[in-house]
Amino acid sequence: MWVLDGELMNRTKKMATVAMLTALYFVLSALLKIPVVGNITLDLGYIALAVSAVSLGAVPAMLVGGIGAFLESALMSQRGVSPGWILMNVIVGYSCGLVLHKAADGKRTTFWIKAVAVVVVSMLVGVAVKTVIDCALYDVALLAK
């Protein structure tokens, strides 16, 4: 019987977990959008992104966000693939994973303060990057956006 060694098994489990969370991100983003203001929606795929950031760390969360956003925009969006939105999710996944994966071992109160701060800052940075990229790609004035 062939048995995987410990390190290879851990990498295999992590890759499988990233794949499952990416699929969950896609399903939640594609099916459940909550309108916020105008054409801005809250995608419930961010739940899968948050789980990957806290439990797996920066690079796996970056992959979940980037690949999940690519799949959702390629398969479900009328406008096609959105490089700005993909990059935004990569930024959010990486920065949240970088901070929250390490913070999850600490005190509960400190974790929630760090979680709120890093999510707000990374979303603001991500939205700014997405806006600049969208304006450049679609020839829209930055002030109009």
Short mmCIF file of N, CA, C and O in Angstrom, two decimals:
data_model
loop_
_atom_site.label_atom_id
_atom_site.label_comp_id
_atom_site.label_asym_id
_atom_site.label_seq_id
_atom_site.Cartn_x
_atom_site.Cartn_y
_atom_site.Cartn_z
N MET A 1 0.85 -1.18 0.00
CA MET A 1 0.00 0.00 0.00
C MET A 1 0.89 1.23 0.00
O MET A 1 1.84 1.35 0.74
N TRP A 2 0.54 2.17 -0.88
CA TRP A 2 1.31 3.39 -1.01
C TRP A 2 0.82 4.41 0.00
O TRP A 2 -0.37 4.72 0.09
N VAL A 3 1.72 4.98 0.80
CA VAL A 3 1.36 5.94 1.84
C VAL A 3 2.11 7.24 1.59
O VAL A 3 3.31 7.23 1.31
N LEU A 4 1.39 8.36 1.67
CA LEU A 4 2.03 9.66 1.51
C LEU A 4 2.76 10.03 2.80
O LEU A 4 2.27 9.77 3.89
N ASP A 5 3.94 10.63 2.65
CA ASP A 5 4.63 11.09 3.85
C ASP A 5 3.89 12.30 4.42
O ASP A 5 3.04 12.89 3.78
N GLY A 6 4.23 12.67 5.64
CA GLY A 6 3.50 13.73 6.36
C GLY A 6 3.47 15.06 5.64
O GLY A 6 2.43 15.70 5.52
N GLU A 7 4.63 15.53 5.14
CA GLU A 7 4.69 16.84 4.50
C GLU A 7 3.90 16.85 3.20
O GLU A 7 3.15 17.79 2.93
N LEU A 8 4.04 15.80 2.40
CA LEU A 8 3.30 15.73 1.15
C LEU A 8 1.80 15.65 1.41
O LEU A 8 1.00 16.27 0.73
N MET A 9 1.40 14.93 2.43
CA MET A 9 -0.01 14.82 2.79
C MET A 9 -0.56 16.17 3.23
O MET A 9 -1.66 16.54 2.85
N ASN A 10 0.24 16.92 4.01
CA ASN A 10 -0.20 18.24 4.44
C ASN A 10 -0.38 19.17 3.25
O ASN A 10 -1.33 19.93 3.19
N ARG A 11 0.56 19.12 2.29
CA ARG A 11 0.44 19.96 1.09
C ARG A 11 -0.77 19.54 0.26
O ARG A 11 -1.47 20.37 -0.28
N THR A 12 -1.00 18.24 0.17
CA THR A 12 -2.14 17.73 -0.58
C THR A 12 -3.45 18.17 0.07
O THR A 12 -4.38 18.62 -0.62
N LYS A 13 -3.53 18.07 1.38
CA LYS A 13 -4.72 18.53 2.09
C LYS A 13 -4.94 20.03 1.91
O LYS A 13 -6.07 20.48 1.72
N LYS A 14 -3.86 20.79 1.96
CA LYS A 14 -3.97 22.24 1.81
C LYS A 14 -4.45 22.58 0.39
O LYS A 14 -5.32 23.44 0.22
N MET A 15 -3.91 21.91 -0.62
CA MET A 15 -4.34 22.16 -2.00
C MET A 15 -5.81 21.78 -2.19
O MET A 15 -6.56 22.50 -2.85
N ALA A 16 -6.21 20.67 -1.60
CA ALA A 16 -7.61 20.26 -1.70
C ALA A 16 -8.53 21.25 -0.98
O ALA A 16 -9.62 21.58 -1.47
N THR A 17 -8.07 21.76 0.16
CA THR A 17 -8.86 22.75 0.90
C THR A 17 -8.97 24.04 0.11
O THR A 17 -10.05 24.65 0.04
N VAL A 18 -7.88 24.48 -0.51
CA VAL A 18 -7.91 25.68 -1.36
C VAL A 18 -8.89 25.47 -2.52
O VAL A 18 -9.69 26.35 -2.84
N ALA A 19 -8.85 24.29 -3.13
CA ALA A 19 -9.77 24.01 -4.24
C ALA A 19 -11.23 24.03 -3.78
O ALA A 19 -12.10 24.59 -4.47
N MET A 20 -11.50 23.44 -2.64
CA MET A 20 -12.89 23.43 -2.13
C MET A 20 -13.35 24.84 -1.76
O MET A 20 -14.49 25.22 -2.07
N LEU A 21 -12.50 25.62 -1.12
CA LEU A 21 -12.87 26.99 -0.76
C LEU A 21 -13.02 27.87 -2.00
O LEU A 21 -13.87 28.77 -2.03
N THR A 22 -12.22 27.62 -3.03
CA THR A 22 -12.37 28.36 -4.28
C THR A 22 -13.72 28.04 -4.93
O THR A 22 -14.42 28.94 -5.40
N ALA A 23 -14.09 26.76 -4.94
CA ALA A 23 -15.39 26.37 -5.47
C ALA A 23 -16.52 26.99 -4.66
O ALA A 23 -17.52 27.49 -5.22
N LEU A 24 -16.37 27.01 -3.34
CA LEU A 24 -17.38 27.62 -2.48
C LEU A 24 -17.46 29.12 -2.74
O LEU A 24 -18.56 29.70 -2.80
N TYR A 25 -16.31 29.77 -2.91
CA TYR A 25 -16.28 31.20 -3.23
C TYR A 25 -17.08 31.45 -4.51
O TYR A 25 -17.90 32.37 -4.57
N PHE A 26 -16.81 30.64 -5.53
CA PHE A 26 -17.51 30.80 -6.81
C PHE A 26 -19.02 30.64 -6.65
O PHE A 26 -19.80 31.47 -7.11
N VAL A 27 -19.43 29.59 -5.99
CA VAL A 27 -20.87 29.33 -5.83
C VAL A 27 -21.55 30.44 -5.05
O VAL A 27 -22.60 30.96 -5.45
N LEU A 28 -20.96 30.83 -3.93
CA LEU A 28 -21.57 31.89 -3.11
C LEU A 28 -21.58 33.23 -3.84
O LEU A 28 -22.55 33.99 -3.75
N SER A 29 -20.52 33.55 -4.58
CA SER A 29 -20.46 34.81 -5.32
C SER A 29 -21.42 34.81 -6.50
O SER A 29 -22.03 35.83 -6.81
N ALA A 30 -21.55 33.67 -7.15
CA ALA A 30 -22.41 33.61 -8.33
C ALA A 30 -23.88 33.60 -7.98
O ALA A 30 -24.70 34.17 -8.68
N LEU A 31 -24.23 32.99 -6.87
CA LEU A 31 -25.64 32.80 -6.56
C LEU A 31 -26.21 33.80 -5.56
O LEU A 31 -27.41 34.08 -5.60
N LEU A 32 -25.39 34.32 -4.67
CA LEU A 32 -25.91 35.15 -3.59
C LEU A 32 -25.25 36.52 -3.58
O LEU A 32 -24.19 36.70 -3.00
N LYS A 33 -25.88 37.47 -4.24
CA LYS A 33 -25.40 38.85 -4.25
C LYS A 33 -26.43 39.72 -3.54
O LYS A 33 -27.60 39.69 -3.88
N ILE A 34 -25.98 40.48 -2.57
CA ILE A 34 -26.86 41.36 -1.81
C ILE A 34 -26.62 42.79 -2.29
O ILE A 34 -25.52 43.31 -2.15
N PRO A 35 -27.63 43.43 -2.89
CA PRO A 35 -27.45 44.81 -3.36
C PRO A 35 -27.19 45.77 -2.19
O PRO A 35 -27.84 45.68 -1.16
N VAL A 36 -26.21 46.66 -2.38
CA VAL A 36 -25.87 47.63 -1.34
C VAL A 36 -26.30 49.03 -1.80
O VAL A 36 -27.22 49.61 -1.26
N VAL A 37 -25.61 49.55 -2.81
CA VAL A 37 -25.93 50.86 -3.38
C VAL A 37 -25.66 50.81 -4.88
O VAL A 37 -24.59 50.39 -5.30
N GLY A 38 -26.61 51.24 -5.68
CA GLY A 38 -26.42 51.27 -7.13
C GLY A 38 -26.08 49.89 -7.67
O GLY A 38 -26.82 48.93 -7.47
N ASN A 39 -24.95 49.81 -8.36
CA ASN A 39 -24.53 48.51 -8.89
C ASN A 39 -23.53 47.81 -7.98
O ASN A 39 -22.90 46.84 -8.37
N ILE A 40 -23.38 48.29 -6.76
CA ILE A 40 -22.47 47.68 -5.79
C ILE A 40 -23.23 46.60 -5.03
O ILE A 40 -24.31 46.84 -4.50
N THR A 41 -22.65 45.41 -5.00
CA THR A 41 -23.27 44.29 -4.30
C THR A 41 -22.29 43.70 -3.30
O THR A 41 -21.07 43.84 -3.44
N LEU A 42 -22.83 43.05 -2.31
CA LEU A 42 -22.03 42.31 -1.34
C LEU A 42 -22.10 40.84 -1.75
O LEU A 42 -23.17 40.24 -1.76
N ASP A 43 -20.95 40.30 -2.11
CA ASP A 43 -20.89 38.90 -2.52
C ASP A 43 -20.61 38.04 -1.31
O ASP A 43 -19.66 38.29 -0.57
N LEU A 44 -21.39 37.02 -1.13
CA LEU A 44 -21.20 36.14 0.02
C LEU A 44 -20.01 35.20 -0.17
O LEU A 44 -19.65 34.47 0.73
N GLY A 45 -19.36 35.27 -1.32
CA GLY A 45 -18.13 34.51 -1.54
C GLY A 45 -17.02 34.95 -0.60
O GLY A 45 -16.08 34.19 -0.34
N TYR A 46 -17.14 36.17 -0.07
CA TYR A 46 -16.12 36.64 0.86
C TYR A 46 -16.10 35.82 2.15
O TYR A 46 -15.12 35.86 2.88
N ILE A 47 -17.15 35.08 2.41
CA ILE A 47 -17.14 34.17 3.56
C ILE A 47 -16.07 33.11 3.36
O ILE A 47 -15.28 32.82 4.26
N ALA A 48 -16.03 32.51 2.17
CA ALA A 48 -15.01 31.51 1.85
C ALA A 48 -13.62 32.13 1.87
O ALA A 48 -12.66 31.51 2.33
N LEU A 49 -13.51 33.37 1.40
CA LEU A 49 -12.22 34.06 1.42
C LEU A 49 -11.76 34.30 2.85
O LEU A 49 -10.59 34.12 3.18
N ALA A 50 -12.68 34.69 3.73
CA ALA A 50 -12.33 34.92 5.14
C ALA A 50 -11.90 33.62 5.82
O ALA A 50 -10.92 33.61 6.58
N VAL A 51 -12.62 32.54 5.55
CA VAL A 51 -12.25 31.25 6.14
C VAL A 51 -10.85 30.84 5.69
O VAL A 51 -10.04 30.38 6.49
N SER A 52 -10.55 31.03 4.41
CA SER A 52 -9.22 30.66 3.92
C SER A 52 -8.14 31.55 4.52
O SER A 52 -7.05 31.08 4.83
N ALA A 53 -8.44 32.84 4.70
CA ALA A 53 -7.45 33.75 5.28
C ALA A 53 -7.12 33.38 6.72
O ALA A 53 -5.95 33.34 7.10
N VAL A 54 -8.13 33.09 7.51
CA VAL A 54 -7.91 32.78 8.92
C VAL A 54 -7.28 31.40 9.08
O VAL A 54 -6.34 31.22 9.85
N SER A 55 -7.76 30.42 8.34
CA SER A 55 -7.32 29.05 8.58
C SER A 55 -6.07 28.64 7.80
O SER A 55 -5.32 27.80 8.27
N LEU A 56 -5.85 29.23 6.61
CA LEU A 56 -4.75 28.76 5.76
C LEU A 56 -3.61 29.75 5.59
O LEU A 56 -2.49 29.36 5.31
N GLY A 57 -3.89 31.04 5.69
CA GLY A 57 -2.83 32.04 5.55
C GLY A 57 -2.93 32.84 4.27
O GLY A 57 -3.91 32.78 3.53
N ALA A 58 -1.87 33.62 4.01
CA ALA A 58 -1.88 34.63 2.96
C ALA A 58 -1.94 34.06 1.54
O ALA A 58 -2.81 34.45 0.75
N VAL A 59 -1.03 33.19 1.18
CA VAL A 59 -0.96 32.71 -0.21
C VAL A 59 -2.20 31.87 -0.57
O VAL A 59 -2.80 32.08 -1.63
N PRO A 60 -2.63 30.93 0.28
CA PRO A 60 -3.85 30.20 -0.06
C PRO A 60 -5.08 31.12 -0.17
O PRO A 60 -5.90 30.95 -1.08
N ALA A 61 -5.19 32.11 0.70
CA ALA A 61 -6.32 33.05 0.62
C ALA A 61 -6.23 33.89 -0.65
O ALA A 61 -7.25 34.18 -1.29
N MET A 62 -5.03 34.25 -1.03
CA MET A 62 -4.83 34.98 -2.27
C MET A 62 -5.29 34.15 -3.46
O MET A 62 -5.95 34.65 -4.38
N LEU A 63 -4.97 32.86 -3.44
CA LEU A 63 -5.40 31.96 -4.52
C LEU A 63 -6.91 31.79 -4.54
O LEU A 63 -7.53 31.82 -5.61
N VAL A 64 -7.51 31.61 -3.38
CA VAL A 64 -8.97 31.47 -3.30
C VAL A 64 -9.64 32.72 -3.87
O VAL A 64 -10.55 32.64 -4.69
N GLY A 65 -9.17 33.90 -3.45
CA GLY A 65 -9.76 35.14 -3.94
C GLY A 65 -9.54 35.36 -5.42
O GLY A 65 -10.47 35.70 -6.16
N GLY A 66 -8.32 35.17 -5.88
CA GLY A 66 -8.00 35.41 -7.29
C GLY A 66 -8.67 34.43 -8.24
O GLY A 66 -9.30 34.83 -9.22
N ILE A 67 -8.54 33.15 -7.95
CA ILE A 67 -9.13 32.13 -8.84
C ILE A 67 -10.64 32.17 -8.75
O ILE A 67 -11.34 32.07 -9.77
N GLY A 68 -11.18 32.34 -7.53
CA GLY A 68 -12.64 32.42 -7.38
C GLY A 68 -13.23 33.61 -8.12
O GLY A 68 -14.24 33.49 -8.80
N ALA A 69 -12.58 34.77 -8.02
CA ALA A 69 -13.06 35.97 -8.73
C ALA A 69 -12.93 35.79 -10.23
O ALA A 69 -13.81 36.21 -10.99
N PHE A 70 -11.84 35.16 -10.68
CA PHE A 70 -11.69 34.90 -12.11
C PHE A 70 -12.82 34.01 -12.63
O PHE A 70 -13.45 34.30 -13.65
N LEU A 71 -13.06 32.91 -11.92
CA LEU A 71 -14.12 31.99 -12.36
C LEU A 71 -15.48 32.67 -12.37
O LEU A 71 -16.26 32.51 -13.32
N GLU A 72 -15.77 33.42 -11.32
CA GLU A 72 -17.08 34.07 -11.24
C GLU A 72 -17.25 35.11 -12.34
O GLU A 72 -18.28 35.18 -12.98
N SER A 73 -16.22 35.91 -12.59
CA SER A 73 -16.36 36.94 -13.62
C SER A 73 -16.34 36.33 -15.02
O SER A 73 -17.04 36.79 -15.91
N ALA A 74 -15.56 35.27 -15.22
CA ALA A 74 -15.50 34.65 -16.54
C ALA A 74 -16.78 33.91 -16.89
O ALA A 74 -17.23 33.93 -18.04
N LEU A 75 -17.39 33.27 -15.90
CA LEU A 75 -18.54 32.42 -16.18
C LEU A 75 -19.89 33.09 -15.92
O LEU A 75 -20.90 32.67 -16.49
N MET A 76 -19.93 34.13 -15.09
CA MET A 76 -21.22 34.68 -14.69
C MET A 76 -21.44 36.15 -15.07
O MET A 76 -22.56 36.60 -15.11
N SER A 77 -20.40 36.89 -15.32
CA SER A 77 -20.53 38.33 -15.57
C SER A 77 -20.87 38.61 -17.03
O SER A 77 -20.32 37.97 -17.94
N GLN A 78 -21.73 39.59 -17.24
CA GLN A 78 -22.06 40.00 -18.60
C GLN A 78 -20.90 40.75 -19.25
O GLN A 78 -20.78 40.78 -20.47
N ARG A 79 -20.05 41.36 -18.43
CA ARG A 79 -18.92 42.15 -18.95
C ARG A 79 -17.68 41.30 -19.18
O ARG A 79 -16.69 41.77 -19.69
N GLY A 80 -17.68 40.05 -18.77
CA GLY A 80 -16.52 39.18 -18.93
C GLY A 80 -15.56 39.30 -17.76
O GLY A 80 -15.91 39.79 -16.70
N VAL A 81 -14.35 38.87 -17.99
CA VAL A 81 -13.33 38.84 -16.93
C VAL A 81 -12.97 40.26 -16.53
O VAL A 81 -12.74 41.12 -17.38
N SER A 82 -12.93 40.50 -15.23
CA SER A 82 -12.61 41.82 -14.69
C SER A 82 -11.26 41.76 -13.98
O SER A 82 -11.19 41.33 -12.82
N PRO A 83 -10.18 42.20 -14.66
CA PRO A 83 -8.86 42.16 -14.02
C PRO A 83 -8.81 42.96 -12.72
O PRO A 83 -8.13 42.56 -11.77
N GLY A 84 -9.50 44.08 -12.67
CA GLY A 84 -9.51 44.89 -11.46
C GLY A 84 -10.12 44.17 -10.28
O GLY A 84 -9.61 44.21 -9.17
N TRP A 85 -11.23 43.48 -10.53
CA TRP A 85 -11.90 42.76 -9.45
C TRP A 85 -11.06 41.56 -8.99
O TRP A 85 -10.97 41.26 -7.81
N ILE A 86 -10.41 40.91 -9.94
CA ILE A 86 -9.54 39.78 -9.59
C ILE A 86 -8.37 40.27 -8.73
O ILE A 86 -8.08 39.69 -7.68
N LEU A 87 -7.74 41.36 -9.14
CA LEU A 87 -6.62 41.90 -8.37
C LEU A 87 -7.09 42.38 -7.01
O LEU A 87 -6.39 42.20 -6.00
N MET A 88 -8.28 42.96 -6.93
CA MET A 88 -8.82 43.38 -5.64
C MET A 88 -8.94 42.18 -4.70
O MET A 88 -8.57 42.25 -3.53
N ASN A 89 -9.45 41.06 -5.19
CA ASN A 89 -9.61 39.87 -4.36
C ASN A 89 -8.27 39.27 -3.97
O ASN A 89 -8.13 38.72 -2.88
N VAL A 90 -7.28 39.37 -4.85
CA VAL A 90 -5.93 38.90 -4.53
C VAL A 90 -5.36 39.74 -3.39
O VAL A 90 -4.80 39.21 -2.42
N ILE A 91 -5.53 41.06 -3.47
CA ILE A 91 -5.04 41.96 -2.43
C ILE A 91 -5.74 41.68 -1.10
O ILE A 91 -5.09 41.57 -0.05
N VAL A 92 -7.06 41.57 -1.14
CA VAL A 92 -7.83 41.32 0.08
C VAL A 92 -7.44 39.97 0.69
O VAL A 92 -7.20 39.86 1.88
N GLY A 93 -7.37 38.94 -0.14
CA GLY A 93 -7.01 37.61 0.36
C GLY A 93 -5.62 37.57 0.97
O GLY A 93 -5.43 37.04 2.07
N TYR A 94 -4.65 38.17 0.28
CA TYR A 94 -3.28 38.14 0.79
C TYR A 94 -3.14 38.93 2.08
O TYR A 94 -2.58 38.44 3.06
N SER A 95 -3.65 40.16 2.08
CA SER A 95 -3.47 41.00 3.28
C SER A 95 -4.24 40.46 4.47
O SER A 95 -3.72 40.44 5.60
N CYS A 96 -5.45 39.98 4.25
CA CYS A 96 -6.21 39.40 5.36
C CYS A 96 -5.55 38.12 5.86
O CYS A 96 -5.45 37.89 7.06
N GLY A 97 -5.08 37.29 4.94
CA GLY A 97 -4.41 36.06 5.34
C GLY A 97 -3.12 36.32 6.09
O GLY A 97 -2.78 35.60 7.03
N LEU A 98 -2.39 37.35 5.68
CA LEU A 98 -1.13 37.70 6.33
C LEU A 98 -1.36 38.09 7.78
O LEU A 98 -0.63 37.65 8.67
N VAL A 99 -2.39 38.86 8.05
CA VAL A 99 -2.64 39.36 9.40
C VAL A 99 -3.49 38.38 10.21
O VAL A 99 -3.18 38.05 11.35
N LEU A 100 -4.58 37.90 9.63
CA LEU A 100 -5.56 37.13 10.40
C LEU A 100 -5.11 35.72 10.74
O LEU A 100 -5.50 35.18 11.76
N HIS A 101 -4.30 35.11 9.89
CA HIS A 101 -3.83 33.75 10.17
C HIS A 101 -2.98 33.74 11.44
O HIS A 101 -3.11 32.85 12.27
N LYS A 102 -2.13 34.74 11.60
CA LYS A 102 -1.29 34.83 12.79
C LYS A 102 -2.09 35.33 13.99
O LYS A 102 -1.85 34.93 15.11
N ALA A 103 -3.05 36.23 13.75
CA ALA A 103 -3.83 36.82 14.84
C ALA A 103 -4.82 35.83 15.43
O ALA A 103 -5.27 36.00 16.56
N ALA A 104 -5.17 34.78 14.70
CA ALA A 104 -6.15 33.81 15.18
C ALA A 104 -5.66 33.06 16.41
O ALA A 104 -6.46 32.52 17.17
N ASP A 105 -4.35 33.03 16.63
CA ASP A 105 -3.80 32.34 17.80
C ASP A 105 -3.85 33.19 19.07
O ASP A 105 -3.63 32.69 20.16
N GLY A 106 -4.13 34.48 18.92
CA GLY A 106 -4.10 35.38 20.06
C GLY A 106 -5.43 35.47 20.79
O GLY A 106 -6.29 34.60 20.70
N LYS A 107 -5.59 36.56 21.54
CA LYS A 107 -6.80 36.79 22.30
C LYS A 107 -7.98 37.10 21.37
O LYS A 107 -7.80 37.69 20.31
N ARG A 108 -9.16 36.72 21.79
CA ARG A 108 -10.35 36.89 20.98
C ARG A 108 -10.64 38.37 20.69
O ARG A 108 -10.95 38.74 19.56
N THR A 109 -10.54 39.23 21.70
CA THR A 109 -10.82 40.66 21.52
C THR A 109 -9.83 41.28 20.56
O THR A 109 -10.20 42.02 19.65
N THR A 110 -8.55 40.99 20.75
CA THR A 110 -7.52 41.51 19.87
C THR A 110 -7.72 41.02 18.45
O THR A 110 -7.54 41.77 17.49
N PHE A 111 -8.11 39.76 18.29
CA PHE A 111 -8.34 39.20 16.96
C PHE A 111 -9.43 39.98 16.22
O PHE A 111 -9.27 40.33 15.06
N TRP A 112 -10.53 40.26 16.89
CA TRP A 112 -11.64 40.95 16.22
C TRP A 112 -11.28 42.39 15.87
O TRP A 112 -11.69 42.89 14.82
N ILE A 113 -10.50 43.05 16.71
CA ILE A 113 -10.05 44.40 16.38
C ILE A 113 -9.15 44.37 15.15
O ILE A 113 -9.31 45.17 14.22
N LYS A 114 -8.19 43.43 15.13
CA LYS A 114 -7.30 43.30 13.97
C LYS A 114 -8.11 42.90 12.74
O LYS A 114 -7.84 43.38 11.64
N ALA A 115 -9.08 42.00 12.90
CA ALA A 115 -9.88 41.54 11.77
C ALA A 115 -10.64 42.69 11.12
O ALA A 115 -10.61 42.86 9.90
N VAL A 116 -11.30 43.47 11.92
CA VAL A 116 -12.07 44.60 11.38
C VAL A 116 -11.14 45.60 10.70
O VAL A 116 -11.40 46.06 9.59
N ALA A 117 -10.02 45.91 11.35
CA ALA A 117 -9.08 46.88 10.78
C ALA A 117 -8.50 46.40 9.46
O ALA A 117 -8.49 47.15 8.47
N VAL A 118 -8.04 45.16 9.40
CA VAL A 118 -7.40 44.67 8.18
C VAL A 118 -8.42 44.50 7.07
O VAL A 118 -8.12 44.76 5.89
N VAL A 119 -9.63 44.09 7.38
CA VAL A 119 -10.65 43.95 6.34
C VAL A 119 -11.02 45.31 5.76
O VAL A 119 -11.08 45.48 4.54
N VAL A 120 -11.23 46.30 6.61
CA VAL A 120 -11.59 47.64 6.13
C VAL A 120 -10.46 48.23 5.27
O VAL A 120 -10.70 48.71 4.15
N VAL A 121 -9.23 48.17 5.76
CA VAL A 121 -8.11 48.74 5.02
C VAL A 121 -7.88 47.99 3.71
O VAL A 121 -7.70 48.61 2.66
N SER A 122 -7.89 46.66 3.75
CA SER A 122 -7.63 45.90 2.52
C SER A 122 -8.75 46.09 1.50
O SER A 122 -8.50 46.15 0.30
N MET A 123 -9.99 46.23 1.96
CA MET A 123 -11.09 46.48 1.03
C MET A 123 -10.95 47.86 0.39
O MET A 123 -11.18 48.01 -0.81
N LEU A 124 -10.58 48.86 1.18
CA LEU A 124 -10.38 50.21 0.63
C LEU A 124 -9.26 50.23 -0.40
O LEU A 124 -9.40 50.80 -1.48
N VAL A 125 -8.15 49.59 -0.08
CA VAL A 125 -7.03 49.51 -1.03
C VAL A 125 -7.45 48.73 -2.27
O VAL A 125 -7.19 49.14 -3.41
N GLY A 126 -8.12 47.59 -2.06
CA GLY A 126 -8.57 46.77 -3.18
C GLY A 126 -9.54 47.50 -4.08
O GLY A 126 -9.43 47.44 -5.32
N VAL A 127 -10.49 48.22 -3.51
CA VAL A 127 -11.46 48.97 -4.31
C VAL A 127 -10.75 50.09 -5.07
O VAL A 127 -11.08 50.37 -6.23
N ALA A 128 -9.79 50.75 -4.44
CA ALA A 128 -9.03 51.80 -5.13
C ALA A 128 -8.28 51.23 -6.32
O ALA A 128 -8.31 51.82 -7.42
N VAL A 129 -7.61 50.09 -6.13
CA VAL A 129 -6.88 49.45 -7.23
C VAL A 129 -7.84 49.04 -8.33
O VAL A 129 -7.59 49.27 -9.52
N LYS A 130 -8.97 48.44 -7.97
CA LYS A 130 -9.97 48.01 -8.94
C LYS A 130 -10.49 49.20 -9.74
O LYS A 130 -10.63 49.14 -10.96
N THR A 131 -10.77 50.30 -9.06
CA THR A 131 -11.29 51.49 -9.73
C THR A 131 -10.29 52.05 -10.73
O THR A 131 -10.66 52.38 -11.86
N VAL A 132 -9.03 52.15 -10.34
CA VAL A 132 -8.00 52.67 -11.24
C VAL A 132 -7.85 51.76 -12.45
O VAL A 132 -7.78 52.23 -13.60
N ILE A 133 -7.83 50.45 -12.24
CA ILE A 133 -7.69 49.50 -13.35
C ILE A 133 -8.91 49.58 -14.27
O ILE A 133 -8.77 49.62 -15.50
N ASP A 134 -10.12 49.61 -13.70
CA ASP A 134 -11.33 49.70 -14.52
C ASP A 134 -11.36 50.99 -15.33
O ASP A 134 -11.74 50.98 -16.50
N CYS A 135 -10.95 52.09 -14.72
CA CYS A 135 -10.92 53.36 -15.44
C CYS A 135 -9.93 53.31 -16.60
O CYS A 135 -10.21 53.81 -17.70
N ALA A 136 -8.78 52.70 -16.38
CA ALA A 136 -7.78 52.59 -17.44
C ALA A 136 -8.25 51.66 -18.56
O ALA A 136 -8.07 51.95 -19.74
N LEU A 137 -8.84 50.55 -18.20
CA LEU A 137 -9.27 49.56 -19.21
C LEU A 137 -10.48 50.02 -20.01
O LEU A 137 -10.56 49.76 -21.22
N TYR A 138 -11.42 50.67 -19.36
CA TYR A 138 -12.67 51.02 -20.02
C TYR A 138 -12.74 52.49 -20.39
O TYR A 138 -13.81 52.99 -20.76
N ASP A 139 -11.62 53.21 -20.29
CA ASP A 139 -11.53 54.60 -20.67
C ASP A 139 -12.60 55.48 -20.02
O ASP A 139 -13.35 56.18 -20.67
N VAL A 140 -12.68 55.34 -18.70
CA VAL A 140 -13.61 56.11 -17.89
C VAL A 140 -12.80 57.08 -17.04
O VAL A 140 -11.78 56.69 -16.46
N ALA A 141 -13.26 58.30 -16.92
CA ALA A 141 -12.56 59.28 -16.10
C ALA A 141 -12.61 58.84 -14.64
O ALA A 141 -13.65 58.41 -14.16
N LEU A 142 -11.50 58.95 -13.97
CA LEU A 142 -11.41 58.53 -12.57
C LEU A 142 -12.40 59.29 -11.70
O LEU A 142 -13.03 58.71 -10.81
N LEU A 143 -12.58 60.57 -11.95
CA LEU A 143 -13.52 61.35 -11.15
C LEU A 143 -14.98 60.94 -11.43
O LEU A 143 -15.83 61.08 -10.57
N ALA A 144 -15.25 60.43 -12.61
CA ALA A 144 -16.62 59.97 -12.93
C ALA A 144 -16.94 58.69 -12.19
O ALA A 144 -18.10 58.41 -11.90
N LYS A 145 -15.93 57.92 -11.88
CA LYS A 145 -16.14 56.64 -11.18
C LYS A 145 -16.39 56.91 -9.73
O LYS A 145 -17.08 56.30 -9.04
#
